[in-house]
Amino acid sequence: MSAPASPPDDGLFERLVPAIRADAMGPGQGWELYERRGAGLELTEDDEGLRITESRERGLALRLFKAGRCAFAAAGAAGTHELLEQARQMLPRARTRRGVRPPSLSPGESADPHSLRDPAPPDEAAAFELLTAFRRTLTAAGGGAVQIREASVSVGERRDRLASSGGRDAGWESRAATLVATVVGRSAAGRYAARVVATAARAEDLPVARLARHAADRVLLPLTGRAL
Amino acid sequence: MNARAHDLGKDSDDAIRLVAGMLRRGETGEALRERRRVAIWSASETGLHSPARIEERGTAVRIRRDGQSLLIARSGNGPEALRDAVREAARRGGGAPFFKAVRRPPDAPFTPAPELHPESEVASAALATALARAIPDPRGLSLSVQISRIVLERAVITPRAFLPCGDATRLEASGVINRPEGTRTFAFQSSSPFEAAVLALTSALAEAIRPAPRVSPAEGEIDVVFSPSASAVFWHEVVGHPLEAAGGEGGSVLARVLDAAVGPAGLDVVDDATRADLPGGYVVDDEGMAARPVALLRDGRVAGVLTDRRSSGRADSNGHGRTPDYRRPPRARMSNLIVPPGRSSVAELVERCGEGLYVTHISAGAADPESGRFVLFVDGAEMIRRGRLAAALTPFALSGEILSALGHVDPNRGNQSLPALGLSVCIKGGDALPVGGSAPAVLVRKLKVRVSKR
């Protein structure tokens, strides 16, 4: 599957900042604006077949600060025009606390604007290969007595940006991969199900073989006779 | 709960045409639109703190064919998000969408929005008052609770119709309460009108901050009377989860014995999504099937399984395809588990029990439908001595085997079937969904007590 080109930044973040800045410029006032874009893919295999779930999302969040009070509002890109008004409405209801202010520039951090682009779609073939490897190892580890009830591999990437009235403008990227499986085994002690989970920053770092052996042990070994 | 679906259906005709055009011969599918508004207050023993408001809109399209299924999710619930999702689904499926690509409409200008939640000022004040009433004296007490008011609007678009699922509003609270003698978890949920829900929250909080007892139950086998609220959690774990279609017909100890007598004669257990007064209610499920009551046990016999479109095979789904979020695929899940009342009072059941436990609050539970084991974490209970209630007990765990426990349910049940306040969010396979229950008090013999190590 060829990955579609990432669309350019539409400048929504930049257009929102002046509106917020104009609203929160008084003494003791401040703001923090945050944007996240994410792309994720989940492959799930169960008794009925294969499920593919692909998602793309984008959201923005705003925190307004005023004289020790802080209010938070978050919305998707479509609800951005309501964000400022929502946070403004809630501000008087927040409790006053000392030291509440927007984050400023960290040492060594530059205040260069970071423009965000949508993450590329995750690699479906690699995710499917992980699922196959898990099934293969589980069959070997369980000697044929362990079956997958459901196994899913999720891979995703997100890109974040945070700017504040304290001069901070930072952006970062992160990735995550998860393997979750429910397996069923029959042994002399009865039928048992077990759920195993592993998470890693990259799909290739997932301990697929170790997780498959662990899952087989959980449902086959006599010591695991208590299922809960 | 009502079926107004607001702006989700502004382009309903176009949306139906899009979904119908996306599907090819041999495929089934639908689209889901969602708008979720959440107002959150963090609360401590001193009152309400920072408020937050989150609004999320999303669209998903789903295509099924021969056991394979595809779900494409996008932010936003407007026509553009639906077109984008349909375009991607059609591209993956190898087909060509019949519509032309459209230019993205310009973003809305940053003009001040109208008053969005006129009731929120009142809501904040009501919650602050509730907190002050529940905790008149905060000395020696530390509380960390998050209170959320959630409004969820959903609509399913099938190739033939635009189906609003109904708006669901609920009040949730969860957190921990610390006292010098120990920590206890707190969970509350109500889908009643806001004023009634706040009153119920006040009572639940006041009950939760009472000093914890110091007497532990003896470990071993014991007879247990469950209060109406606790009984709903018992039925949820012991009958509900094993009869959610998963893993084929042999997937659980109850699904393997369809039509077999597993409980006392006269025992009926029904999953009823049409009960709008309970948190699990809806008009149409997340796959576009109308909600309907499904009998799980009838006269003590296993009568049915909860299904979604995928697990129902060639038969129709019975309206239990539910998803916590537009990004997640629907699965067969419970809604509101209802057990009709019997004729005994709680006092009569306690007397009938003789020596045992009276359980009033269960904080969590789990069931393994495959092996048939279940466990209930009890936070509130009293000892029963010589047919009367005695000392309050520290938290402990009750465990058992599903078929054995059903076989030991006493035929006499309480004369009032009441909604379970502690039964709130049910998590299965990582998917959290609001569920409800209404059940009478029940006597179950020979459950095992383990003193909680939590």
mmCIF file of N, CA and C in Angstrom, chain A residues 93-189:
data_model
loop_
_atom_site.group_PDB
_atom_site.id
_atom_site.type_symbol
_atom_site.label_atom_id
_atom_site.label_comp_id
_atom_site.label_asym_id
_atom_site.label_seq_id
_atom_site.Cartn_x
_atom_site.Cartn_y
_atom_site.Cartn_z
ATOM 1 N N ARG A 93 -15.435 29.954 37.370
ATOM 2 C CA ARG A 93 -15.841 28.878 38.281
ATOM 3 C C ARG A 93 -14.656 28.092 38.837
ATOM 4 N N ALA A 94 -13.444 28.359 38.309
ATOM 5 C CA ALA A 94 -12.274 27.621 38.785
ATOM 6 C C ALA A 94 -11.811 28.182 40.127
ATOM 7 N N ARG A 95 -11.213 27.332 40.919
ATOM 8 C CA ARG A 95 -10.685 27.780 42.201
ATOM 9 C C ARG A 95 -9.357 28.491 42.018
ATOM 10 N N THR A 96 -9.088 29.460 42.847
ATOM 11 C CA THR A 96 -7.804 30.167 42.777
ATOM 12 C C THR A 96 -6.738 29.347 43.494
ATOM 13 N N ARG A 97 -5.629 29.153 42.827
ATOM 14 C CA ARG A 97 -4.499 28.456 43.439
ATOM 15 C C ARG A 97 -3.224 29.243 43.186
ATOM 16 N N ARG A 98 -2.292 29.132 44.108
ATOM 17 C CA ARG A 98 -1.026 29.846 43.938
ATOM 18 C C ARG A 98 -0.176 29.201 42.852
ATOM 19 N N GLY A 99 0.548 30.016 42.142
ATOM 20 C CA GLY A 99 1.540 29.496 41.201
ATOM 21 C C GLY A 99 0.962 28.933 39.925
ATOM 22 N N VAL A 100 -0.302 29.153 39.668
ATOM 23 C CA VAL A 100 -0.889 28.635 38.435
ATOM 24 C C VAL A 100 -0.596 29.610 37.296
ATOM 25 N N ARG A 101 0.205 29.192 36.360
ATOM 26 C CA ARG A 101 0.546 30.050 35.219
ATOM 27 C C ARG A 101 0.984 29.175 34.047
ATOM 28 N N PRO A 102 0.937 29.702 32.845
ATOM 29 C CA PRO A 102 1.322 28.877 31.691
ATOM 30 C C PRO A 102 2.809 28.562 31.704
ATOM 31 N N PRO A 103 3.201 27.415 31.142
ATOM 32 C CA PRO A 103 4.617 27.039 31.152
ATOM 33 C C PRO A 103 5.441 27.975 30.272
ATOM 34 N N SER A 104 6.640 28.280 30.733
ATOM 35 C CA SER A 104 7.525 29.147 29.952
ATOM 36 C C SER A 104 8.561 28.292 29.237
ATOM 37 N N LEU A 105 9.433 28.935 28.532
ATOM 38 C CA LEU A 105 10.447 28.249 27.746
ATOM 39 C C LEU A 105 11.386 27.473 28.666
ATOM 40 N N SER A 106 11.596 26.183 28.381
ATOM 41 C CA SER A 106 12.527 25.390 29.190
ATOM 42 C C SER A 106 13.949 25.720 28.762
ATOM 43 N N PRO A 107 14.935 25.512 29.669
ATOM 44 C CA PRO A 107 16.328 25.787 29.292
ATOM 45 C C PRO A 107 16.722 24.944 28.075
ATOM 46 N N GLY A 108 17.352 25.573 27.121
ATOM 47 C CA GLY A 108 17.814 24.860 25.933
ATOM 48 C C GLY A 108 16.744 24.682 24.875
ATOM 49 N N GLU A 109 15.534 25.158 25.153
ATOM 50 C CA GLU A 109 14.443 24.976 24.204
ATOM 51 C C GLU A 109 14.309 26.230 23.338
ATOM 52 N N SER A 110 14.130 26.032 22.051
ATOM 53 C CA SER A 110 13.968 27.203 21.189
ATOM 54 C C SER A 110 12.482 27.489 21.034
ATOM 55 N N ALA A 111 12.183 28.731 20.738
ATOM 56 C CA ALA A 111 10.769 29.123 20.606
ATOM 57 C C ALA A 111 10.340 29.179 19.150
ATOM 58 N N ASP A 112 11.032 28.422 18.295
ATOM 59 C CA ASP A 112 10.677 28.424 16.873
ATOM 60 C C ASP A 112 9.313 27.764 16.689
ATOM 61 N N PRO A 113 8.464 28.366 15.870
ATOM 62 C CA PRO A 113 7.161 27.733 15.633
ATOM 63 C C PRO A 113 7.323 26.374 14.951
ATOM 64 N N HIS A 114 6.589 25.405 15.413
ATOM 65 C CA HIS A 114 6.616 24.066 14.825
ATOM 66 C C HIS A 114 5.333 23.863 14.053
ATOM 67 N N SER A 115 5.434 23.704 12.749
ATOM 68 C CA SER A 115 4.187 23.443 12.036
ATOM 69 C C SER A 115 3.972 21.927 11.972
ATOM 70 N N LEU A 116 2.742 21.519 12.254
ATOM 71 C CA LEU A 116 2.441 20.081 12.329
ATOM 72 C C LEU A 116 1.918 19.565 10.996
ATOM 73 N N ARG A 117 2.290 18.359 10.671
ATOM 74 C CA ARG A 117 1.723 17.677 9.510
ATOM 75 C C ARG A 117 1.098 16.381 10.008
ATOM 76 N N ASP A 118 0.165 15.863 9.232
ATOM 77 C CA ASP A 118 -0.440 14.585 9.612
ATOM 78 C C ASP A 118 0.614 13.480 9.547
ATOM 79 N N PRO A 119 0.611 12.571 10.524
ATOM 80 C CA PRO A 119 1.550 11.448 10.455
ATOM 81 C C PRO A 119 1.226 10.544 9.266
ATOM 82 N N ALA A 120 2.243 9.869 8.780
ATOM 83 C CA ALA A 120 2.035 8.930 7.669
ATOM 84 C C ALA A 120 1.235 7.729 8.161
ATOM 85 N N PRO A 121 0.463 7.079 7.298
ATOM 86 C CA PRO A 121 -0.297 5.897 7.740
ATOM 87 C C PRO A 121 0.657 4.788 8.191
ATOM 88 N N PRO A 122 0.307 4.070 9.262
ATOM 89 C CA PRO A 122 1.185 2.992 9.744
ATOM 90 C C PRO A 122 1.322 1.867 8.723
ATOM 91 N N ASP A 123 2.385 1.099 8.867
ATOM 92 C CA ASP A 123 2.708 0.032 7.925
ATOM 93 C C ASP A 123 1.834 -1.199 8.210
ATOM 94 N N GLU A 124 0.864 -1.441 7.353
ATOM 95 C CA GLU A 124 -0.085 -2.531 7.571
ATOM 96 C C GLU A 124 0.585 -3.900 7.410
ATOM 97 N N ALA A 125 1.492 -3.997 6.444
ATOM 98 C CA ALA A 125 2.144 -5.287 6.196
ATOM 99 C C ALA A 125 2.976 -5.713 7.407
ATOM 100 N N ALA A 126 3.660 -4.745 8.016
ATOM 101 C CA ALA A 126 4.501 -5.067 9.183
ATOM 102 C C ALA A 126 3.628 -5.508 10.356
ATOM 103 N N ALA A 127 2.495 -4.837 10.517
ATOM 104 C CA ALA A 127 1.584 -5.202 11.612
ATOM 105 C C ALA A 127 1.033 -6.608 11.396
ATOM 106 N N PHE A 128 0.707 -6.924 10.160
ATOM 107 C CA PHE A 128 0.168 -8.258 9.866
ATOM 108 C C PHE A 128 1.234 -9.326 10.100
ATOM 109 N N GLU A 129 2.471 -8.997 9.792
ATOM 110 C CA GLU A 129 3.571 -9.938 10.018
ATOM 111 C C GLU A 129 3.738 -10.244 11.517
ATOM 112 N N LEU A 130 3.540 -9.214 12.351
ATOM 113 C CA LEU A 130 3.628 -9.412 13.805
ATOM 114 C C LEU A 130 2.548 -10.376 14.292
ATOM 115 N N LEU A 131 1.369 -10.204 13.759
ATOM 116 C CA LEU A 131 0.247 -11.064 14.146
ATOM 117 C C LEU A 131 0.531 -12.516 13.739
ATOM 118 N N THR A 132 1.062 -12.676 12.555
ATOM 119 C CA THR A 132 1.390 -14.025 12.067
ATOM 120 C C THR A 132 2.477 -14.654 12.936
ATOM 121 N N ALA A 133 3.485 -13.850 13.289
ATOM 122 C CA ALA A 133 4.587 -14.363 14.110
ATOM 123 C C ALA A 133 4.077 -14.792 15.483
ATOM 124 N N PHE A 134 3.147 -14.015 16.032
ATOM 125 C CA PHE A 134 2.586 -14.368 17.344
ATOM 126 C C PHE A 134 1.837 -15.695 17.259
ATOM 127 N N ARG A 135 1.012 -15.842 16.220
ATOM 128 C CA ARG A 135 0.232 -17.070 16.076
ATOM 129 C C ARG A 135 1.155 -18.276 15.911
ATOM 130 N N ARG A 136 2.203 -18.114 15.121
ATOM 131 C CA ARG A 136 3.144 -19.211 14.858
ATOM 132 C C ARG A 136 3.844 -19.628 16.153
ATOM 133 N N THR A 137 4.340 -18.657 16.908
ATOM 134 C CA THR A 137 5.063 -18.974 18.146
ATOM 135 C C THR A 137 4.134 -19.587 19.186
ATOM 136 N N LEU A 138 2.897 -19.090 19.230
ATOM 137 C CA LEU A 138 1.937 -19.613 20.212
ATOM 138 C C LEU A 138 1.623 -21.080 19.908
ATOM 139 N N THR A 139 1.436 -21.393 18.662
ATOM 140 C CA THR A 139 1.135 -22.781 18.290
ATOM 141 C C THR A 139 2.287 -23.692 18.691
ATOM 142 N N ALA A 140 3.504 -23.229 18.455
ATOM 143 C CA ALA A 140 4.673 -24.039 18.813
ATOM 144 C C ALA A 140 4.798 -24.167 20.331
ATOM 145 N N ALA A 141 4.624 -23.039 21.044
ATOM 146 C CA ALA A 141 4.812 -23.051 22.507
ATOM 147 C C ALA A 141 3.725 -23.875 23.190
ATOM 148 N N GLY A 142 2.527 -23.868 22.656
ATOM 149 C CA GLY A 142 1.430 -24.588 23.297
ATOM 150 C C GLY A 142 1.273 -26.011 22.808
ATOM 151 N N GLY A 143 2.133 -26.434 21.919
ATOM 152 C CA GLY A 143 2.049 -27.802 21.411
ATOM 153 C C GLY A 143 0.700 -28.101 20.769
ATOM 154 N N GLY A 144 0.048 -27.095 20.228
ATOM 155 C CA GLY A 144 -1.242 -27.295 19.563
ATOM 156 C C GLY A 144 -2.428 -27.254 20.503
ATOM 157 N N ALA A 145 -2.171 -27.154 21.819
ATOM 158 C CA ALA A 145 -3.277 -27.165 22.785
ATOM 159 C C ALA A 145 -3.772 -25.764 23.124
ATOM 160 N N VAL A 146 -3.146 -24.758 22.551
ATOM 161 C CA VAL A 146 -3.533 -23.376 22.852
ATOM 162 C C VAL A 146 -4.006 -22.703 21.567
ATOM 163 N N GLN A 147 -5.138 -22.014 21.662
ATOM 164 C CA GLN A 147 -5.691 -21.332 20.496
ATOM 165 C C GLN A 147 -5.855 -19.848 20.782
ATOM 166 N N ILE A 148 -5.805 -19.066 19.730
ATOM 167 C CA ILE A 148 -6.058 -17.630 19.888
ATOM 168 C C ILE A 148 -7.561 -17.402 19.870
ATOM 169 N N ARG A 149 -8.072 -16.785 20.906
ATOM 170 C CA ARG A 149 -9.469 -16.342 20.890
ATOM 171 C C ARG A 149 -9.551 -15.013 20.143
ATOM 172 N N GLU A 150 -8.595 -14.142 20.455
ATOM 173 C CA GLU A 150 -8.532 -12.859 19.763
ATOM 174 C C GLU A 150 -7.144 -12.277 19.951
ATOM 175 N N ALA A 151 -6.550 -11.803 18.891
ATOM 176 C CA ALA A 151 -5.237 -11.146 18.998
ATOM 177 C C ALA A 151 -5.269 -9.887 18.169
ATOM 178 N N SER A 152 -4.717 -8.816 18.719
ATOM 179 C CA SER A 152 -4.713 -7.582 17.930
ATOM 180 C C SER A 152 -3.388 -6.853 18.075
ATOM 181 N N VAL A 153 -2.960 -6.287 16.975
ATOM 182 C CA VAL A 153 -1.749 -5.468 16.947
ATOM 183 C C VAL A 153 -2.176 -4.055 16.579
ATOM 184 N N SER A 154 -1.770 -3.098 17.396
ATOM 185 C CA SER A 154 -2.069 -1.689 17.102
ATOM 186 C C SER A 154 -0.764 -0.945 16.920
ATOM 187 N N VAL A 155 -0.678 -0.161 15.890
ATOM 188 C CA VAL A 155 0.491 0.694 15.698
ATOM 189 C C VAL A 155 -0.015 2.102 15.416
ATOM 190 N N GLY A 156 0.694 3.064 15.937
ATOM 191 C CA GLY A 156 0.232 4.428 15.740
ATOM 192 C C GLY A 156 1.328 5.445 15.945
ATOM 193 N N GLU A 157 1.070 6.610 15.424
ATOM 194 C CA GLU A 157 2.018 7.704 15.573
ATOM 195 C C GLU A 157 1.234 8.969 15.854
ATOM 196 N N ARG A 158 1.799 9.828 16.684
ATOM 197 C CA ARG A 158 1.128 11.111 16.878
ATOM 198 C C ARG A 158 2.147 12.244 16.905
ATOM 199 N N ARG A 159 1.674 13.404 16.526
ATOM 200 C CA ARG A 159 2.522 14.585 16.528
ATOM 201 C C ARG A 159 1.823 15.661 17.339
ATOM 202 N N ASP A 160 2.576 16.298 18.210
ATOM 203 C CA ASP A 160 1.996 17.258 19.140
ATOM 204 C C ASP A 160 2.705 18.602 19.023
ATOM 205 N N ARG A 161 1.961 19.628 19.337
ATOM 206 C CA ARG A 161 2.544 20.965 19.398
ATOM 207 C C ARG A 161 1.938 21.708 20.571
ATOM 208 N N LEU A 162 2.772 22.462 21.273
ATOM 209 C CA LEU A 162 2.285 23.218 22.422
ATOM 210 C C LEU A 162 2.891 24.610 22.374
ATOM 211 N N ALA A 163 2.060 25.616 22.470
ATOM 212 C CA ALA A 163 2.556 26.993 22.539
ATOM 213 C C ALA A 163 1.878 27.682 23.709
ATOM 214 N N SER A 164 2.599 28.598 24.330
ATOM 215 C CA SER A 164 1.993 29.282 25.471
ATOM 216 C C SER A 164 2.372 30.753 25.464
ATOM 217 N N SER A 165 1.621 31.514 26.275
ATOM 218 C CA SER A 165 1.913 32.940 26.383
ATOM 219 C C SER A 165 3.229 33.167 27.108
ATOM 220 N N GLY A 166 3.758 32.131 27.752
ATOM 221 C CA GLY A 166 5.049 32.228 28.430
ATOM 222 C C GLY A 166 6.217 32.134 27.457
ATOM 223 N N GLY A 167 5.951 32.066 26.167
ATOM 224 C CA GLY A 167 7.021 32.058 25.168
ATOM 225 C C GLY A 167 7.383 30.672 24.680
ATOM 226 N N ARG A 168 6.680 29.675 25.145
ATOM 227 C CA ARG A 168 7.025 28.308 24.742
ATOM 228 C C ARG A 168 6.348 27.958 23.423
ATOM 229 N N ASP A 169 7.067 27.323 22.527
ATOM 230 C CA ASP A 169 6.475 26.768 21.305
ATOM 231 C C ASP A 169 7.252 25.501 20.982
ATOM 232 N N ALA A 170 6.711 24.382 21.370
ATOM 233 C CA ALA A 170 7.446 23.122 21.247
ATOM 234 C C ALA A 170 6.634 22.122 20.445
ATOM 235 N N GLY A 171 7.313 21.235 19.762
ATOM 236 C CA GLY A 171 6.631 20.171 19.024
ATOM 237 C C GLY A 171 7.381 18.871 19.210
ATOM 238 N N TRP A 172 6.682 17.769 19.202
ATOM 239 C CA TRP A 172 7.335 16.475 19.351
ATOM 240 C C TRP A 172 6.503 15.383 18.687
ATOM 241 N N GLU A 173 7.147 14.256 18.462
ATOM 242 C CA GLU A 173 6.479 13.106 17.836
ATOM 243 C C GLU A 173 6.628 11.903 18.749
ATOM 244 N N SER A 174 5.666 11.008 18.705
ATOM 245 C CA SER A 174 5.817 9.762 19.457
ATOM 246 C C SER A 174 5.119 8.629 18.716
ATOM 247 N N ARG A 175 5.593 7.433 18.963
ATOM 248 C CA ARG A 175 5.002 6.248 18.332
ATOM 249 C C ARG A 175 4.708 5.223 19.416
ATOM 250 N N ALA A 176 3.775 4.349 19.147
ATOM 251 C CA ALA A 176 3.491 3.265 20.087
ATOM 252 C C ALA A 176 2.974 2.057 19.314
ATOM 253 N N ALA A 177 3.311 0.902 19.810
ATOM 254 C CA ALA A 177 2.804 -0.344 19.227
ATOM 255 C C ALA A 177 2.349 -1.235 20.377
ATOM 256 N N THR A 178 1.228 -1.896 20.209
ATOM 257 C CA THR A 178 0.664 -2.736 21.274
ATOM 258 C C THR A 178 0.215 -4.065 20.697
ATOM 259 N N LEU A 179 0.470 -5.098 21.437
ATOM 260 C CA LEU A 179 -0.055 -6.417 21.061
ATOM 261 C C LEU A 179 -0.893 -6.922 22.235
ATOM 262 N N VAL A 180 -2.143 -7.208 21.978
ATOM 263 C CA VAL A 180 -3.053 -7.717 23.014
ATOM 264 C C VAL A 180 -3.634 -9.027 22.498
ATOM 265 N N ALA A 181 -3.567 -10.058 23.316
ATOM 266 C CA ALA A 181 -4.102 -11.344 22.858
ATOM 267 C C ALA A 181 -4.853 -12.047 23.977
ATOM 268 N N THR A 182 -5.956 -12.660 23.622
ATOM 269 C CA THR A 182 -6.674 -13.547 24.544
ATOM 270 C C THR A 182 -6.539 -14.951 23.968
ATOM 271 N N VAL A 183 -5.960 -15.840 24.761
ATOM 272 C CA VAL A 183 -5.750 -17.204 24.274
ATOM 273 C C VAL A 183 -6.505 -18.181 25.165
ATOM 274 N N VAL A 184 -6.836 -19.323 24.607
ATOM 275 C CA VAL A 184 -7.596 -20.340 25.331
ATOM 276 C C VAL A 184 -6.824 -21.646 25.253
ATOM 277 N N GLY A 185 -6.735 -22.318 26.366
ATOM 278 C CA GLY A 185 -6.011 -23.588 26.362
ATOM 279 C C GLY A 185 -6.751 -24.656 27.134
ATOM 280 N N ARG A 186 -6.532 -25.880 26.748
ATOM 281 C CA ARG A 186 -7.118 -27.007 27.470
ATOM 282 C C ARG A 186 -5.991 -27.797 28.108
ATOM 283 N N SER A 187 -6.143 -28.081 29.384
ATOM 284 C CA SER A 187 -5.156 -28.929 30.053
ATOM 285 C C SER A 187 -5.913 -29.854 30.996
ATOM 286 N N ALA A 188 -5.154 -30.671 31.738
ATOM 287 C CA ALA A 188 -5.793 -31.598 32.675
ATOM 288 C C ALA A 188 -6.588 -30.838 33.731
ATOM 289 N N ALA A 189 -6.167 -29.605 34.014
ATOM 290 C CA ALA A 189 -6.835 -28.817 35.058
ATOM 291 C C ALA A 189 -8.117 -28.154 34.562
#
